[in-house]
PDB file of C-alpha atoms and ligand atoms in Angstrom:
ATOM      1  CA  MET A   1       0.000   0.000   0.000  1.00 89.00           C
ATOM      2  CA  LYS A   2       1.274   3.446  -0.920  1.00 95.00           C
ATOM      3  CA  GLU A   3       1.781   6.183   1.660  1.00 97.00           C
ATOM      4  CA  ILE A   4      -0.918   8.695   2.527  1.00 98.00           C
ATOM      5  CA  LEU A   5       0.017  12.220   3.608  1.00 98.00           C
ATOM      6  CA  PHE A   6      -2.118  14.677   5.563  1.00 98.00           C
ATOM      7  CA  ILE A   7      -1.204  18.361   5.726  1.00 98.00           C
ATOM      8  CA  SER A   8      -2.992  21.591   6.663  1.00 98.00           C
ATOM      9  CA  ASP A   9      -2.481  25.177   7.753  1.00 98.00           C
ATOM     10  CA  LEU A  10       0.220  26.099   5.267  1.00 97.00           C
ATOM     11  CA  HIS A  11      -1.385  29.567   5.108  1.00 96.00           C
ATOM     12  CA  LEU A  12       0.264  30.130   1.737  1.00 97.00           C
ATOM     13  CA  SER A  13       0.451  33.779   0.816  1.00 96.00           C
ATOM     14  CA  GLN A  14       2.846  36.035  -1.076  1.00 95.00           C
ATOM     15  CA  GLU A  15       3.416  37.711   2.303  1.00 94.00           C
ATOM     16  CA  TYR A  16       5.225  34.621   3.630  1.00 93.00           C
ATOM     17  CA  PRO A  17       7.916  33.665   1.103  1.00 94.00           C
ATOM     18  CA  ASP A  18       9.405  31.079   3.493  1.00 93.00           C
ATOM     19  CA  SER A  19       6.227  28.989   3.509  1.00 93.00           C
ATOM     20  CA  LEU A  20       5.971  29.297  -0.280  1.00 96.00           C
ATOM     21  CA  ALA A  21       9.527  28.013  -0.639  1.00 95.00           C
ATOM     22  CA  ARG A  22       8.838  25.205   1.809  1.00 95.00           C
ATOM     23  CA  PHE A  23       5.782  24.093  -0.161  1.00 96.00           C
ATOM     24  CA  GLU A  24       7.651  24.304  -3.453  1.00 97.00           C
ATOM     25  CA  ASN A  25      10.371  22.106  -2.003  1.00 96.00           C
ATOM     26  CA  PHE A  26       7.811  19.682  -0.568  1.00 97.00           C
ATOM     27  CA  SER A  27       5.975  19.327  -3.879  1.00 96.00           C
ATOM     28  CA  SER A  28       9.096  18.918  -5.999  1.00 95.00           C
ATOM     29  CA  THR A  29      10.683  16.300  -3.737  1.00 96.00           C
ATOM     30  CA  LEU A  30       7.687  14.044  -3.056  1.00 96.00           C
ATOM     31  CA  PRO A  31       8.832  10.449  -2.597  1.00 95.00           C
ATOM     32  CA  LYS A  32       7.400   8.081  -5.187  1.00 95.00           C
ATOM     33  CA  GLU A  33       5.906   5.993  -2.351  1.00 97.00           C
ATOM     34  CA  VAL A  34       3.251   8.675  -1.849  1.00 98.00           C
ATOM     35  CA  GLY A  35      -0.111   7.673  -3.313  1.00 98.00           C
ATOM     36  CA  GLN A  36      -2.502  10.197  -1.811  1.00 98.00           C
ATOM     37  CA  ILE A  37      -2.313  13.622  -0.195  1.00 98.00           C
ATOM     38  CA  PHE A  38      -5.132  15.074   1.862  1.00 98.00           C
ATOM     39  CA  LEU A  39      -5.047  18.864   2.226  1.00 98.00           C
ATOM     40  CA  LEU A  40      -7.106  19.587   5.331  1.00 98.00           C
ATOM     41  CA  GLY A  41      -7.740  23.292   5.052  1.00 98.00           C
ATOM     42  CA  ASP A  42      -6.082  26.686   5.378  1.00 97.00           C
ATOM     43  CA  VAL A  43      -3.662  25.732   2.646  1.00 98.00           C
ATOM     44  CA  PHE A  44      -4.139  29.357   1.606  1.00 98.00           C
ATOM     45  CA  ASP A  45      -4.065  32.239   4.051  1.00 96.00           C
ATOM     46  CA  PHE A  46      -7.254  33.437   2.395  1.00 96.00           C
ATOM     47  CA  TRP A  47      -9.138  32.864  -0.833  1.00 97.00           C
ATOM     48  CA  ILE A  48     -11.368  35.334  -2.660  1.00 97.00           C
ATOM     49  CA  GLY A  49     -12.857  32.992  -5.266  1.00 98.00           C
ATOM     50  CA  ASP A  50     -11.280  30.836  -7.966  1.00 98.00           C
ATOM     51  CA  ASP A  51     -11.151  33.804 -10.373  1.00 98.00           C
ATOM     52  CA  GLY A  52      -9.023  35.717  -7.860  1.00 97.00           C
ATOM     53  CA  ALA A  53      -6.118  33.234  -7.681  1.00 97.00           C
ATOM     54  CA  GLU A  54      -4.067  35.264 -10.143  1.00 95.00           C
ATOM     55  CA  THR A  55      -4.596  38.458  -8.120  1.00 95.00           C
ATOM     56  CA  LEU A  56      -3.358  36.728  -4.966  1.00 96.00           C
ATOM     57  CA  GLY A  57      -0.308  35.456  -6.851  1.00 95.00           C
ATOM     58  CA  HIS A  58      -1.304  31.818  -6.426  1.00 96.00           C
ATOM     59  CA  HIS A  59      -0.774  30.780 -10.040  1.00 94.00           C
ATOM     60  CA  LYS A  60       2.517  29.044  -9.172  1.00 95.00           C
ATOM     61  CA  ILE A  61       1.023  27.063  -6.284  1.00 97.00           C
ATOM     62  CA  GLU A  62      -1.786  25.874  -8.533  1.00 98.00           C
ATOM     63  CA  LYS A  63       0.824  24.736 -11.050  1.00 97.00           C
ATOM     64  CA  GLN A  64       2.694  22.840  -8.345  1.00 98.00           C
ATOM     65  CA  LEU A  65      -0.520  21.134  -7.237  1.00 98.00           C
ATOM     66  CA  HIS A  66      -1.281  20.267 -10.850  1.00 98.00           C
ATOM     67  CA  GLN A  67       2.170  18.732 -11.218  1.00 97.00           C
ATOM     68  CA  ILE A  68       1.563  16.567  -8.147  1.00 98.00           C
ATOM     69  CA  SER A  69      -1.823  15.344  -9.360  1.00 98.00           C
ATOM     70  CA  SER A  70      -0.641  14.725 -12.907  1.00 97.00           C
ATOM     71  CA  SER A  71       2.277  12.681 -11.586  1.00 97.00           C
ATOM     72  CA  GLY A  72      -0.341  10.176 -10.391  1.00 97.00           C
ATOM     73  CA  VAL A  73      -0.732  11.254  -6.771  1.00 98.00           C
ATOM     74  CA  GLU A  74      -4.361  11.553  -5.742  1.00 98.00           C
ATOM     75  CA  LEU A  75      -4.931  15.018  -4.247  1.00 98.00           C
ATOM     76  CA  PHE A  76      -7.852  15.855  -1.970  1.00 98.00           C
ATOM     77  CA  PHE A  77      -8.790  19.320  -0.784  1.00 98.00           C
ATOM     78  CA  LEU A  78     -10.977  19.810   2.271  1.00 98.00           C
ATOM     79  CA  PRO A  79     -11.510  23.527   2.907  1.00 98.00           C
ATOM     80  CA  GLY A  80     -10.557  25.412   6.060  1.00 98.00           C
ATOM     81  CA  ASN A  81     -11.982  28.557   7.606  1.00 96.00           C
ATOM     82  CA  ARG A  82      -9.589  30.668   5.499  1.00 96.00           C
ATOM     83  CA  ASP A  83      -9.958  28.983   2.119  1.00 97.00           C
ATOM     84  CA  PHE A  84     -13.596  27.849   2.255  1.00 97.00           C
ATOM     85  CA  LEU A  85     -14.261  29.667  -1.037  1.00 97.00           C
ATOM     86  CA  VAL A  86     -12.136  27.263  -3.044  1.00 98.00           C
ATOM     87  CA  GLY A  87     -14.357  25.832  -5.756  1.00 97.00           C
ATOM     88  CA  GLN A  88     -14.716  23.665  -8.840  1.00 98.00           C
ATOM     89  CA  ASP A  89     -12.545  25.853 -11.119  1.00 98.00           C
ATOM     90  CA  PHE A  90      -9.643  25.563  -8.711  1.00 98.00           C
ATOM     91  CA  ALA A  91     -10.276  21.821  -8.555  1.00 98.00           C
ATOM     92  CA  SER A  92     -10.108  21.413 -12.338  1.00 98.00           C
ATOM     93  CA  ARG A  93      -7.014  23.607 -12.657  1.00 98.00           C
ATOM     94  CA  THR A  94      -5.107  21.667  -9.986  1.00 98.00           C
ATOM     95  CA  GLY A  95      -6.552  18.177 -10.264  1.00 98.00           C
ATOM     96  CA  CYS A  96      -7.634  18.291  -6.608  1.00 98.00           C
ATOM     97  CA  LYS A  97     -10.781  16.457  -5.612  1.00 98.00           C
ATOM     98  CA  LEU A  98     -12.880  18.604  -3.300  1.00 98.00           C
ATOM     99  CA  LEU A  99     -14.074  17.035  -0.076  1.00 98.00           C
ATOM    100  CA  PRO A 100     -16.740  18.439   2.235  1.00 98.00           C
ATOM    101  CA  ASP A 101     -15.852  19.179   5.864  1.00 98.00           C
ATOM    102  CA  PRO A 102     -16.235  16.731   7.589  1.00 98.00           C
ATOM    103  CA  SER A 103     -15.488  13.642   5.498  1.00 98.00           C
ATOM    104  CA  ILE A 104     -15.031  10.021   6.526  1.00 98.00           C
ATOM    105  CA  ILE A 105     -12.534   7.916   4.605  1.00 98.00           C
ATOM    106  CA  GLU A 106     -11.489   4.327   5.000  1.00 97.00           C
ATOM    107  CA  ILE A 107      -7.872   3.366   5.413  1.00 96.00           C
ATOM    108  CA  GLY A 108      -7.626  -0.386   5.482  1.00 86.00           C
ATOM    109  CA  GLU A 109     -10.246  -1.442   8.028  1.00 88.00           C
ATOM    110  CA  LYS A 110     -10.176   1.903   9.773  1.00 93.00           C
ATOM    111  CA  ARG A 111     -12.822   4.597   9.415  1.00 97.00           C
ATOM    112  CA  VAL A 112     -11.084   7.969   9.667  1.00 98.00           C
ATOM    113  CA  TYR A 113     -12.904  11.236  10.348  1.00 98.00           C
ATOM    114  CA  LEU A 114     -11.306  14.178   8.530  1.00 98.00           C
ATOM    115  CA  THR A 115     -12.093  17.781   9.375  1.00 98.00           C
ATOM    116  CA  HIS A 116     -10.296  21.105   9.251  1.00 98.00           C
ATOM    117  CA  GLY A 117     -11.011  21.353  12.953  1.00 98.00           C
ATOM    118  CA  ASP A 118     -12.633  24.717  13.604  1.00 97.00           C
ATOM    119  CA  ALA A 119     -16.101  23.113  13.717  1.00 98.00           C
ATOM    120  CA  LEU A 120     -14.917  21.186  16.787  1.00 98.00           C
ATOM    121  CA  CYS A 121     -14.037  24.396  18.657  1.00 97.00           C
ATOM    122  CA  ILE A 122     -17.600  24.984  19.860  1.00 97.00           C
ATOM    123  CA  ASP A 123     -16.522  26.946  22.960  1.00 96.00           C
ATOM    124  CA  ASP A 124     -15.564  29.797  20.655  1.00 95.00           C
ATOM    125  CA  VAL A 125     -19.134  30.948  20.164  1.00 95.00           C
ATOM    126  CA  GLU A 126     -18.154  34.032  18.167  1.00 93.00           C
ATOM    127  CA  HIS A 127     -16.209  31.932  15.665  1.00 94.00           C
ATOM    128  CA  GLN A 128     -19.108  29.493  15.300  1.00 96.00           C
ATOM    129  CA  GLN A 129     -21.531  32.359  14.638  1.00 96.00           C
ATOM    130  CA  ASN A 130     -19.240  33.877  12.003  1.00 94.00           C
ATOM    131  CA  ARG A 131     -18.701  30.423  10.535  1.00 96.00           C
ATOM    132  CA  SER A 132     -22.386  29.803   9.954  1.00 97.00           C
ATOM    133  CA  VAL A 133     -22.734  33.180   8.220  1.00 96.00           C
ATOM    134  CA  LEU A 134     -19.665  32.750   6.002  1.00 95.00           C
ATOM    135  CA  LEU A 135     -20.569  29.191   5.017  1.00 96.00           C
ATOM    136  CA  SER A 136     -24.125  30.129   4.037  1.00 97.00           C
ATOM    137  CA  SER A 137     -24.878  30.052   0.329  1.00 96.00           C
ATOM    138  CA  LYS A 138     -26.366  33.536   0.656  1.00 97.00           C
ATOM    139  CA  TRP A 139     -23.110  35.070   1.921  1.00 97.00           C
ATOM    140  CA  ARG A 140     -21.073  33.086  -0.589  1.00 97.00           C
ATOM    141  CA  LYS A 141     -23.135  34.294  -3.529  1.00 97.00           C
ATOM    142  CA  ALA A 142     -23.195  37.926  -2.386  1.00 97.00           C
ATOM    143  CA  PHE A 143     -19.426  37.855  -1.874  1.00 97.00           C
ATOM    144  CA  LEU A 144     -18.575  36.198  -5.171  1.00 97.00           C
ATOM    145  CA  ASP A 145     -20.809  38.654  -7.037  1.00 98.00           C
ATOM    146  CA  LYS A 146     -18.552  41.535  -5.941  1.00 98.00           C
ATOM    147  CA  SER A 147     -15.550  42.766  -7.914  1.00 98.00           C
ATOM    148  CA  ILE A 148     -12.184  41.173  -7.165  1.00 97.00           C
ATOM    149  CA  GLU A 149     -10.977  44.452  -5.607  1.00 97.00           C
ATOM    150  CA  ASP A 150     -13.964  44.582  -3.246  1.00 98.00           C
ATOM    151  CA  ARG A 151     -13.520  40.932  -2.339  1.00 98.00           C
ATOM    152  CA  LEU A 152      -9.829  41.441  -1.588  1.00 97.00           C
ATOM    153  CA  ASP A 153     -10.771  44.384   0.603  1.00 96.00           C
ATOM    154  CA  THR A 154     -13.360  42.373   2.530  1.00 95.00           C
ATOM    155  CA  ALA A 155     -11.041  39.360   2.901  1.00 95.00           C
ATOM    156  CA  LEU A 156      -8.236  41.486   4.345  1.00 95.00           C
ATOM    157  CA  ARG A 157     -10.674  43.132   6.736  1.00 95.00           C
ATOM    158  CA  LEU A 158     -12.072  39.762   7.864  1.00 92.00           C
ATOM    159  CA  ARG A 159      -8.573  38.430   8.386  1.00 92.00           C
ATOM    160  CA  GLN A 160      -7.616  41.399  10.532  1.00 93.00           C
ATOM    161  CA  LYS A 161     -10.804  41.164  12.566  1.00 90.00           C
ATOM    162  CA  SER A 162     -10.191  37.481  13.170  1.00 88.00           C
ATOM    163  CA  GLU A 163      -6.569  38.130  14.252  1.00 89.00           C
ATOM    164  CA  GLU A 164      -7.700  40.834  16.670  1.00 91.00           C
ATOM    165  CA  SER A 165     -10.452  38.771  18.225  1.00 88.00           C
ATOM    166  CA  LYS A 166      -8.110  35.762  18.541  1.00 88.00           C
ATOM    167  CA  GLN A 167      -5.751  37.850  20.645  1.00 89.00           C
ATOM    168  CA  ALA A 168      -8.552  38.838  22.986  1.00 89.00           C
ATOM    169  CA  LYS A 169      -9.712  35.261  23.561  1.00 90.00           C
ATOM    170  CA  PRO A 170      -8.370  32.780  26.115  1.00 88.00           C
ATOM    171  CA  MET A 171      -6.430  29.929  24.474  1.00 85.00           C
ATOM    172  CA  SER A 172      -8.726  27.322  26.014  1.00 84.00           C
ATOM    173  CA  ILE A 173     -11.841  28.337  24.086  1.00 89.00           C
ATOM    174  CA  MET A 174      -9.927  28.165  20.815  1.00 89.00           C
ATOM    175  CA  ASP A 175      -9.182  24.466  21.190  1.00 95.00           C
ATOM    176  CA  ILE A 176     -11.497  21.583  20.427  1.00 96.00           C
ATOM    177  CA  ASN A 177     -14.184  20.578  22.918  1.00 97.00           C
ATOM    178  CA  GLN A 178     -13.433  17.009  23.985  1.00 97.00           C
ATOM    179  CA  PRO A 179     -16.985  15.894  25.005  1.00 98.00           C
ATOM    180  CA  HIS A 180     -18.312  17.295  21.720  1.00 98.00           C
ATOM    181  CA  LEU A 181     -15.619  15.432  19.792  1.00 98.00           C
ATOM    182  CA  GLU A 182     -16.459  12.173  21.568  1.00 98.00           C
ATOM    183  CA  GLU A 183     -20.129  12.598  20.751  1.00 98.00           C
ATOM    184  CA  ILE A 184     -19.282  13.077  17.071  1.00 98.00           C
ATOM    185  CA  MET A 185     -16.987  10.050  17.125  1.00 98.00           C
ATOM    186  CA  ARG A 186     -19.739   7.868  18.615  1.00 98.00           C
ATOM    187  CA  GLU A 187     -22.341   9.127  16.142  1.00 98.00           C
ATOM    188  CA  ASN A 188     -20.057   8.414  13.207  1.00 98.00           C
ATOM    189  CA  GLN A 189     -18.609   5.206  14.587  1.00 97.00           C
ATOM    190  CA  VAL A 190     -15.038   6.360  14.224  1.00 98.00           C
ATOM    191  CA  ARG A 191     -12.112   5.988  16.589  1.00 98.00           C
ATOM    192  CA  THR A 192      -9.653   8.025  14.529  1.00 98.00           C
ATOM    193  CA  VAL A 193      -9.849  11.765  13.843  1.00 98.00           C
ATOM    194  CA  ILE A 194      -7.413  13.898  11.882  1.00 98.00           C
ATOM    195  CA  HIS A 195      -7.631  17.692  11.931  1.00 98.00           C
ATOM    196  CA  GLY A 196      -5.618  20.902  11.827  1.00 98.00           C
ATOM    197  CA  HIS A 197      -6.641  24.485  12.583  1.00 97.00           C
ATOM    198  CA  THR A 198      -5.418  24.716  16.180  1.00 96.00           C
ATOM    199  CA  HIS A 199      -1.748  24.732  15.147  1.00 95.00           C
ATOM    200  CA  LYS A 200      -0.968  22.402  18.058  1.00 96.00           C
ATOM    201  CA  PRO A 201       0.525  19.304  16.443  1.00 97.00           C
ATOM    202  CA  ALA A 202       0.067  16.247  18.650  1.00 97.00           C
ATOM    203  CA  ILE A 203      -1.205  12.686  18.856  1.00 98.00           C
ATOM    204  CA  HIS A 204      -3.893  12.406  21.535  1.00 98.00           C
ATOM    205  CA  ALA A 205      -4.700   8.875  22.682  1.00 98.00           C
ATOM    206  CA  PHE A 206      -7.780   8.339  24.826  1.00 98.00           C
ATOM    207  CA  ASP A 207     -10.326   5.734  25.750  1.00 98.00           C
ATOM    208  CA  LEU A 208     -13.731   5.942  24.094  1.00 98.00           C
ATOM    209  CA  ASP A 209     -16.268   3.470  25.482  1.00 97.00           C
ATOM    210  CA  GLY A 210     -13.532   0.959  26.174  1.00 97.00           C
ATOM    211  CA  ILE A 211     -11.869   1.301  22.786  1.00 96.00           C
ATOM    212  CA  GLU A 212      -8.576   3.069  22.167  1.00 97.00           C
ATOM    213  CA  ALA A 213      -9.195   6.276  20.215  1.00 98.00           C
ATOM    214  CA  ARG A 214      -6.759   8.657  18.536  1.00 98.00           C
ATOM    215  CA  ARG A 215      -6.873  12.311  17.551  1.00 98.00           C
ATOM    216  CA  TYR A 216      -4.099  13.437  15.245  1.00 98.00           C
ATOM    217  CA  VAL A 217      -3.537  17.195  15.114  1.00 98.00           C
ATOM    218  CA  LEU A 218      -1.556  18.599  12.190  1.00 98.00           C
ATOM    219  CA  GLY A 219       0.785  21.530  12.690  1.00 97.00           C
ATOM    220  CA  ASP A 220       1.124  24.729  10.697  1.00 96.00           C
ATOM    221  CA  TRP A 221       3.897  25.439   8.212  1.00 95.00           C
ATOM    222  CA  TYR A 222       5.070  28.801   9.575  1.00 93.00           C
ATOM    223  CA  THR A 223       8.518  27.597  10.610  1.00 92.00           C
ATOM    224  CA  GLN A 224       8.713  24.006   9.367  1.00 93.00           C
ATOM    225  CA  ASN A 225       6.809  21.360   7.417  1.00 93.00           C
ATOM    226  CA  SER A 226       4.258  19.420   9.424  1.00 95.00           C
ATOM    227  CA  VAL A 227       3.120  16.171   7.833  1.00 97.00           C
ATOM    228  CA  LEU A 228       1.147  13.195   9.117  1.00 98.00           C
ATOM    229  CA  THR A 229       2.087  10.083   7.149  1.00 98.00           C
ATOM    230  CA  PHE A 230       0.266   6.772   7.036  1.00 98.00           C
ATOM    231  CA  ARG A 231       3.024   4.269   6.326  1.00 96.00           C
ATOM    232  CA  ASN A 232       3.100   0.495   6.887  1.00 94.00           C
ATOM    233  CA  GLY A 233      -0.147   0.543   8.841  1.00 94.00           C
ATOM    234  CA  GLU A 234       0.929   3.345  11.165  1.00 95.00           C
ATOM    235  CA  PHE A 235       0.432   7.079  11.474  1.00 97.00           C
ATOM    236  CA  ILE A 236       3.613   9.092  11.916  1.00 97.00           C
ATOM    237  CA  LEU A 237       3.564  12.816  12.715  1.00 97.00           C
ATOM    238  CA  GLU A 238       6.690  14.572  11.484  1.00 94.00           C
TER     239      GLU A 238
HETATM  240 MN1   MN B 301      -8.070  27.276  10.445  1.00 88.35          MN
END
């Protein structure tokens, strides 16, 4: 069985050349053992619609993704709270298959619950309220109907507002809510969850109704690559 990689929170943007270089290096040196890559959100620092990729300078990243997918690696894109506007045009340009958040995949016998992760942070009520507005088809349509300049303006404003409100919040409410997670795991009959968003890479092992459960948290790419690899029947966080 080929290797499966999970990455998230690259926050790619022309403002952070280091992360861009890191991703370029990652995509051009992929080992041939890799069969699938799951991008679990916030790959881009923000997204203003598929017709705005050029404006954001993301043409090169799209080309790199296309190279990966055309080399035979299956690429999946599950959106995050920053790049939830990624759509079908992006998917056809890059060869990514879009996945809804959450998605359940099967790896061997294992059912694995994939999510960006912000939906699990239910203690952050403000974020959840904003999330339901931004993910509504009404907001999406109204936003995408605007000019690219207006959209860029709004996106930058939203990003700043989110940064400011994050600084005012206690760390604890910005992490996942464990009882809520366990409820979701029971409902979906999964014992393995993979997510990003919190930028706190870790492997959490816990007992769920007498069965060993695992939550894998992917790290961001601000200072180094963070990759979860499924290799020889095991998950390895590097
Ligand atoms: Mn996020």
